[in-house]
Coordinates of C-alpha atoms and ligand atoms in Angstrom, one line a residue:
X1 CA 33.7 91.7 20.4
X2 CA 31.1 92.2 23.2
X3 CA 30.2 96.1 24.2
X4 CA 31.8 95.9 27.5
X5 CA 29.0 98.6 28.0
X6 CA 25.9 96.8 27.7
X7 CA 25.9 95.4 31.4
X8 CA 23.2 93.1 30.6
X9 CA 25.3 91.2 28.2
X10 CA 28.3 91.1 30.7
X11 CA 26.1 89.7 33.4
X12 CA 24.8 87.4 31.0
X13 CA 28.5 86.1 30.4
X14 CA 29.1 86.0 33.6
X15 CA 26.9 83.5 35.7
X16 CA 29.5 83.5 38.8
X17 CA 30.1 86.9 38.8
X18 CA 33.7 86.8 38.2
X19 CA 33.5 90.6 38.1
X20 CA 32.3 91.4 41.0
X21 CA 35.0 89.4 42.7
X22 CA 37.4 91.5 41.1
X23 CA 35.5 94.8 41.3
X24 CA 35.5 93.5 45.6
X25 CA 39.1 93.0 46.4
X26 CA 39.6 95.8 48.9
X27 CA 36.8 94.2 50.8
X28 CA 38.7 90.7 50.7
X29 CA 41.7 91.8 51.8
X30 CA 40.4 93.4 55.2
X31 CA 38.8 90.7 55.6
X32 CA 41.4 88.2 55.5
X33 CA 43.5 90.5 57.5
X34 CA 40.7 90.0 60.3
X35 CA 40.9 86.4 59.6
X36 CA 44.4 86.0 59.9
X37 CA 44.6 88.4 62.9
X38 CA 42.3 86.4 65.0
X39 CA 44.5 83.3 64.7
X40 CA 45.4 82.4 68.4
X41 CA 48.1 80.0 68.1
X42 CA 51.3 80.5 65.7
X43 CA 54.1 78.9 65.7
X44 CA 57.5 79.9 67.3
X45 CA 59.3 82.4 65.3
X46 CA 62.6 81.2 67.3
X47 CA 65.4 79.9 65.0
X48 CA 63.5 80.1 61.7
X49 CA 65.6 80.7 58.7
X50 CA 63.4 79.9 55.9
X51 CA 60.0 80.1 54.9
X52 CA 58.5 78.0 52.2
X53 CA 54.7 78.6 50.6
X54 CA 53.3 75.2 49.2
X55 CA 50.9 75.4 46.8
X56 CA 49.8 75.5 42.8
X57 CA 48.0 77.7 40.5
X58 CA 46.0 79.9 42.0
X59 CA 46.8 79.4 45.3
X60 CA 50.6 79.0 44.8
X61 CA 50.9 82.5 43.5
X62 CA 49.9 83.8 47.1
X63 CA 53.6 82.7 47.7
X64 CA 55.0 84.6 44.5
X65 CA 53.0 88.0 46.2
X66 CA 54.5 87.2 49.7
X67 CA 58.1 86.5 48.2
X68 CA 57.9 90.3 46.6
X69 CA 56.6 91.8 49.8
X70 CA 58.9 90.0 52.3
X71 CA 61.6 88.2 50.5
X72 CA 63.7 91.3 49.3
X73 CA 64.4 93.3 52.7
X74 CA 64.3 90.4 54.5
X75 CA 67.4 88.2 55.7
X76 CA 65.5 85.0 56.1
X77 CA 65.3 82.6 52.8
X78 CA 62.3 82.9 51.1
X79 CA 60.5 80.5 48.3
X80 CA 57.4 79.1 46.6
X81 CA 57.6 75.6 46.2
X82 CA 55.1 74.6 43.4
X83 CA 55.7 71.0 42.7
X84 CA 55.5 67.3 44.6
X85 CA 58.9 68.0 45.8
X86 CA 60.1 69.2 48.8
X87 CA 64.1 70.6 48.6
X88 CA 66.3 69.2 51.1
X89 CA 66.8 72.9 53.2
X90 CA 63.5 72.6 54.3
X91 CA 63.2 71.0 57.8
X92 CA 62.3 72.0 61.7
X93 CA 64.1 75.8 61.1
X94 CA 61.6 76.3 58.1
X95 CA 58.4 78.0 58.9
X96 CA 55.9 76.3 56.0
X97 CA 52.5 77.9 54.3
X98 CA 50.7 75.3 53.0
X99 CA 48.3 76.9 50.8
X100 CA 45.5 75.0 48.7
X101 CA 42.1 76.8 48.2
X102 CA 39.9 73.5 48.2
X103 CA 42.3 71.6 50.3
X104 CA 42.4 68.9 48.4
X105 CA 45.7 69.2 45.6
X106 CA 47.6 66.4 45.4
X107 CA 51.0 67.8 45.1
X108 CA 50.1 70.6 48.0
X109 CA 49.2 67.0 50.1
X110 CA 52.4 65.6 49.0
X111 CA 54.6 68.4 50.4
X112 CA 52.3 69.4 53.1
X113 CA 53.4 65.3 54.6
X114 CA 56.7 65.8 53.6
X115 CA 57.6 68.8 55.9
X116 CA 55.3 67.7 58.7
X117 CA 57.4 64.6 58.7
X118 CA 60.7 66.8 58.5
X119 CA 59.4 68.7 61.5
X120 CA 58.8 72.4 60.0
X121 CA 56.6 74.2 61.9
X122 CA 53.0 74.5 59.4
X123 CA 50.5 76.8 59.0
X124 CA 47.4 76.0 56.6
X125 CA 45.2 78.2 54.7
X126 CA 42.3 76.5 53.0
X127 CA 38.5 76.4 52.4
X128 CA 38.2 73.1 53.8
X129 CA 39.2 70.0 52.4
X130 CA 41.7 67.2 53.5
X131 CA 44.3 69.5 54.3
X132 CA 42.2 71.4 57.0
X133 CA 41.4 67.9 58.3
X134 CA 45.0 66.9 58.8
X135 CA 45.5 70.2 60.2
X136 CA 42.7 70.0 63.2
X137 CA 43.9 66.7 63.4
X138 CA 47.8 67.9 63.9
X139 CA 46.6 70.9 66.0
X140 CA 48.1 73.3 63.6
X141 CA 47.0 76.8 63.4
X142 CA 44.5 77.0 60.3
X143 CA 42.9 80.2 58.6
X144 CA 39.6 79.5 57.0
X145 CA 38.7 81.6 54.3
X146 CA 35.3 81.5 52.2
X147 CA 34.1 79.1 50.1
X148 CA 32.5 79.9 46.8
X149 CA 35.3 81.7 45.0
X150 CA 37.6 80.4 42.0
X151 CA 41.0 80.4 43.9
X152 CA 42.4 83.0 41.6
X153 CA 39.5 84.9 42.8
X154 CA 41.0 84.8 45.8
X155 CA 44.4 86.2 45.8
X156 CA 43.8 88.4 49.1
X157 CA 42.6 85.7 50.8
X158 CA 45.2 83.7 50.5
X159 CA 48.4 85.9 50.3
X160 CA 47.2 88.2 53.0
X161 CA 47.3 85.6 55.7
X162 CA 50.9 85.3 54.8
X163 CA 52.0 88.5 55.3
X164 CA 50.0 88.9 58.8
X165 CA 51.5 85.4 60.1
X166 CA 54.9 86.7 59.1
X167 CA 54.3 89.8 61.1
X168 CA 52.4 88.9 64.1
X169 CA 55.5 85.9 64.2
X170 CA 57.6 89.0 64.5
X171 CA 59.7 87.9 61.1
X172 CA 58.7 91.0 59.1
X173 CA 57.5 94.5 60.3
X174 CA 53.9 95.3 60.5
X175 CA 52.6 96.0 57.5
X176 CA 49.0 97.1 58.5
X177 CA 49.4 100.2 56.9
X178 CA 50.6 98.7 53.7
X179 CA 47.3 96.5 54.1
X180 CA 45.3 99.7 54.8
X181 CA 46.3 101.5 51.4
X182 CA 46.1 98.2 49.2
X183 CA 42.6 97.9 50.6
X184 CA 41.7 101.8 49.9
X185 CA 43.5 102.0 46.5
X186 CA 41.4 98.9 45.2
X187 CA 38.1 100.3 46.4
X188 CA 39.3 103.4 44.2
X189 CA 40.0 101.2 41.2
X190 CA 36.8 99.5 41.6
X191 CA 35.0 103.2 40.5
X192 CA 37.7 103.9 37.8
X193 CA 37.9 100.1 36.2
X194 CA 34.3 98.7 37.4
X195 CA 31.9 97.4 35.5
X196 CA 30.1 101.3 35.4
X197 CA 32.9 103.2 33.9
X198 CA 32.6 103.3 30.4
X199 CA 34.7 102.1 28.0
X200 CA 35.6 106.0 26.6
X201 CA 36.8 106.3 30.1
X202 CA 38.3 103.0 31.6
X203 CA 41.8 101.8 30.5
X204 CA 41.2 98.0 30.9
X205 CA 38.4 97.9 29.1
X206 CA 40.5 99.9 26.4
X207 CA 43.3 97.4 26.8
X208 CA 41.0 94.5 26.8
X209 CA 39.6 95.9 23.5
X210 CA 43.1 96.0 21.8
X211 CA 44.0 92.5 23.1
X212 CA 40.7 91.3 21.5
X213 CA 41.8 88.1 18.8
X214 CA 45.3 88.8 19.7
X215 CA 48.1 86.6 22.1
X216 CA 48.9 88.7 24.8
X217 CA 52.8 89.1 26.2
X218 CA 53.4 90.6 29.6
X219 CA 56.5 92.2 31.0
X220 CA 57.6 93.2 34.2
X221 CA 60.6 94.6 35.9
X222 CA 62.4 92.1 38.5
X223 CA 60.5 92.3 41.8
X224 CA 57.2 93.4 42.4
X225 CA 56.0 93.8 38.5
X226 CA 57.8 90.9 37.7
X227 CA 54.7 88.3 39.8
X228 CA 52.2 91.1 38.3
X229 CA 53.4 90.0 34.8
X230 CA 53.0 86.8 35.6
X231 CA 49.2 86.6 37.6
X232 CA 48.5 88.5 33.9
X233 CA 49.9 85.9 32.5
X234 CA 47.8 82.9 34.7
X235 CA 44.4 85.1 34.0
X236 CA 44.8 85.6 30.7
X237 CA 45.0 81.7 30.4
X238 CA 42.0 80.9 33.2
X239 CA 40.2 83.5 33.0
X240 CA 40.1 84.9 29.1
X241 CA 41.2 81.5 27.6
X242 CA 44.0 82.5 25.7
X243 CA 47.6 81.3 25.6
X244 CA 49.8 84.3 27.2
X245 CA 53.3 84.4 27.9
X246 CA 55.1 86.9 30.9
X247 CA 58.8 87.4 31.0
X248 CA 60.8 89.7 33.3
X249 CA 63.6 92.4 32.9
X250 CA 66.8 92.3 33.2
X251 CA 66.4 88.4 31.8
X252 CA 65.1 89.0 29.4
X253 CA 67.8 91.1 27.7
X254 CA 69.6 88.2 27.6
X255 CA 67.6 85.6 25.6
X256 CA 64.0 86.7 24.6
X257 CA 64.7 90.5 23.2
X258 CA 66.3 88.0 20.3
X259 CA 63.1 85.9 19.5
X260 CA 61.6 89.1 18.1
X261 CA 63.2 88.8 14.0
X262 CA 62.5 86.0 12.3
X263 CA 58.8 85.3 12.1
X264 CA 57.6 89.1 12.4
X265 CA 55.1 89.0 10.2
X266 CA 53.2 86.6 12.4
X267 CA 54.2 88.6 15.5
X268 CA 53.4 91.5 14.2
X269 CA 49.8 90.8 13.6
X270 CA 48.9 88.8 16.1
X271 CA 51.1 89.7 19.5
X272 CA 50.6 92.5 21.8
X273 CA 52.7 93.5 24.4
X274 CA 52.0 94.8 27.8
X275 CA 55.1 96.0 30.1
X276 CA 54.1 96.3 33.8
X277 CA 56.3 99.1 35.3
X278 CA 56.0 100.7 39.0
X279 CA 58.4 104.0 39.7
X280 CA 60.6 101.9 42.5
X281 CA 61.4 99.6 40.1
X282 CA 65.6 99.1 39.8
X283 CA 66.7 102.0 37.7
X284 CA 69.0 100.1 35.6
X285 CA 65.4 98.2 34.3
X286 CA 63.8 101.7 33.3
X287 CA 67.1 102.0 31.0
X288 CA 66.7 98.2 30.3
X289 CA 62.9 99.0 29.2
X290 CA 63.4 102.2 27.2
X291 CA 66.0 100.6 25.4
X292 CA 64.1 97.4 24.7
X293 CA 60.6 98.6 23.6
X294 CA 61.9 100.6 20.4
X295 CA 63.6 97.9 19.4
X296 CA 61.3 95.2 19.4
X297 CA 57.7 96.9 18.9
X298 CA 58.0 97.3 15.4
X299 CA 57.8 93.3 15.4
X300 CA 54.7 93.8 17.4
X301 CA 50.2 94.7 16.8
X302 CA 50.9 96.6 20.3
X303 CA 53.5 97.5 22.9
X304 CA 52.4 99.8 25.6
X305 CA 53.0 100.3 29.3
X306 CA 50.8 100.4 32.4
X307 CA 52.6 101.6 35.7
X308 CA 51.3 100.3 39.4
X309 CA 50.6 103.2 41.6
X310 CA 50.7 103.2 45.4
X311 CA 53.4 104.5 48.1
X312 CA 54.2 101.2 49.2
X313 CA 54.9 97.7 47.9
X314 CA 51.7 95.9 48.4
X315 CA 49.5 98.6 47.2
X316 CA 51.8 99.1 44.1
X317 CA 52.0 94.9 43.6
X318 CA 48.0 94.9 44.3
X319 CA 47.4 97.7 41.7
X320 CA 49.3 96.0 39.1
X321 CA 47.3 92.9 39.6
X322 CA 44.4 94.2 39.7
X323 CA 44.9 95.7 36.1
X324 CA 45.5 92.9 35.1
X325 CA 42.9 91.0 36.2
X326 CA 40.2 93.8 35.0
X327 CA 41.8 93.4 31.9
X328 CA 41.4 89.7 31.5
X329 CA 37.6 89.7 32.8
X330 CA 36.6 92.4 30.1
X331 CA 38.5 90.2 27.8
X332 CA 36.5 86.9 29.1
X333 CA 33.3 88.8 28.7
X334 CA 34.3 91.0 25.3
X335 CA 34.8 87.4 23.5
X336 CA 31.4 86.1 25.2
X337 CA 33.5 83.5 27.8
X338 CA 32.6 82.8 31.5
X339 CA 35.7 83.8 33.2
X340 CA 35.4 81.6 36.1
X341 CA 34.8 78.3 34.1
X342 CA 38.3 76.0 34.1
X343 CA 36.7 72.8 33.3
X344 CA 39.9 71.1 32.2
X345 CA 41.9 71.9 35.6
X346 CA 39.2 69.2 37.5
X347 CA 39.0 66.9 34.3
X348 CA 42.8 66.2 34.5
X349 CA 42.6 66.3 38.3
X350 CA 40.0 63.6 38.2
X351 CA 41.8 61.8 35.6
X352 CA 44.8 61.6 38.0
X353 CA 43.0 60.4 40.9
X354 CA 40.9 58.2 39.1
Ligands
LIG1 O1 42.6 78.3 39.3 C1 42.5 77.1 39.6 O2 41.4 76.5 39.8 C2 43.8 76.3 39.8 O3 44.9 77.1 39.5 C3 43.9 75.9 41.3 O4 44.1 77.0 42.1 C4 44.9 74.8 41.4 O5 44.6 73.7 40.6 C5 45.2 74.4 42.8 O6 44.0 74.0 43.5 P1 43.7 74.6 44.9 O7 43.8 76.1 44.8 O8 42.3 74.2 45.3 O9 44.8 74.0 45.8

């Protein structure tokens, strides 16, 4: 593996500086919380009773990160829609995010027509593309955000906007001050986990060093670590290039926890296990956890746990993430990768349109 230490070799790696993008994220999400804040028009908050977030990959997820900020407390139905279909509650009460970083993927198009011609009231958060031309052409509020970035790059970019639509809308309390300590919490994390903290001292270049040649598995209490476990999961495969699975307690108990007998010598060398844990989670998941883990690591290279930090949800969901996402750029660069190459996602695109 790479020394994660020479920052010659990781710049070398790293052509798009993937890093930096990572090692930057407080910066994004004040920024899109100025861009979303200067929207004039929104929609009318009267009557809604469900909000839907369209999109895929890495722009979809911005809906999994909203869902764990606002779906729990709040009474109004909440869901990511990643897909060409469109479920029949969705219609002129639904308040719709349609999310696509270049504006142009075909199922976010698809489902983007599908509730403007149901009469849901849109809003749009893209680079560009076709969608920000239907959008102007509509007169539907749109946030622009920068061009440049892999969309997984830009996770505050595009869940941010969500969450300060929701609340100027009047749909969610203001969560400025969550915003504020997400912001200040990954500026912290960008001295402890940057590129200039040494490996001796910097615990995702440690993890990324244990995951080196292995399959990583991430966990995650229900809720908030549960969509950490899973972005893990989704940069593990764009970024590092491995195959990674996520899974989520309490579930989990109930089906996986089984899988973990009858090929253990395989698992055993080759799988490591991560289990993303945050000290809100439900307590009847700590039990769930602590009874799990000796049970199963045996069967395992690696189990260990890495817990979110942060007083409230955002900053604890944004910490968690951001582990996670150190962890699979030091990963990228320790096996000599470019983490922002995903040459296959616009092959098969263009295959499809073609
Ligand atoms: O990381 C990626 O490039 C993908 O997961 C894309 O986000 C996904 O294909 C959707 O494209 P877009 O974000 O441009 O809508």
């Amino acid at each position: 593996m790479n020394d994660l230490d020479d920052l010659a070799l990781v710049e070398r790696n790293d052509p798009e500086d993937y890093l930096g993008r990572v090692e930057s994220f407080g910066d994004q999400i004040r920024d899109a919380r100025e861009r979303a804040g200067a929207l004039d028009e929104l929609p009318s908050a009267e009557g809604v009773n469900s909000i839907a977030v369209l999109g895929m990959g890495g722009s979809g997820i911005s809906g999994d990160v909203a869902r764990a900020i606002l779906g729990g407390p709040s009474p109004i139905f909440f869901q990511t829609l990643k897909g060409y279909d469109l479920p029949g509650w969705v219609g002129e009460n639904s308040l719709i995010f349609a999310m696509s970083y270049s504006g142009n993927t075909e199922e976010t198009l698809a489902t983007f027509e599908e509730a403007r011609r149901r009469g849901a009231r849109v809003v749009i958060v893209s680079t560009g593309g076709q969608i920000t031309e239907w959008g102007r052409e509509f007169g539907l509020p749109v946030v622009e955000i920068p061009s440049g970035l892999q969309p997984r790059a830009a996770l505050g970019y595009l869940s941010v906007p969500i969450l300060i639509v929701c609340s100027r809308m009047g749909l969610t309390p203001d969560l400025g001050q969550q915003i504020h300590e997400a912001a200040a919490l990954l500026d912290q994390r960008a001295s402890e986990w940057g590129r200039g903290a040494p490996s001796e001292k910097n615990p995702t270049k440690q993890l990324a060093t244990r995951l080196f040649g292995k399959l990583p598995i991430v966990y995650g209490t229900e809720g908030l670590a549960e969509v950490a476990a899973y972005r893990w999961k989704c940069q593990f495969n764009e970024v590092s290039k491995v195959p990674a699975w996520s899974n989520s307690f309490p579930e989990l108990n109930h089906n996986e926890v089984v899988g973990w007998k009858e090929v253990a010598a395989l698992t055993r060398e080759h799988l490591g296990l991560v289990v993303l844990r945050h000290a809100g989670e439900h307590r009847r998941n700590a039990k769930r956890v602590a009874a799990t883990l000796p049970a199963i690591q045996g069967n395992l290279a690696f189990a260990e746990e890495i817990w979110g930090e942060g007083t409230s949800a955002l900053a604890t969901l944004f910490d968690l993430v951001c582990f996670g996402d150190y962890v699979a750029t030091y990963l990228a660069l320790g096996q000599g990768v470019d983490p922002s190459e995903v040459e296959i996602i616009g092959r098969i695109k263009k295959q499809l349109a073609g």
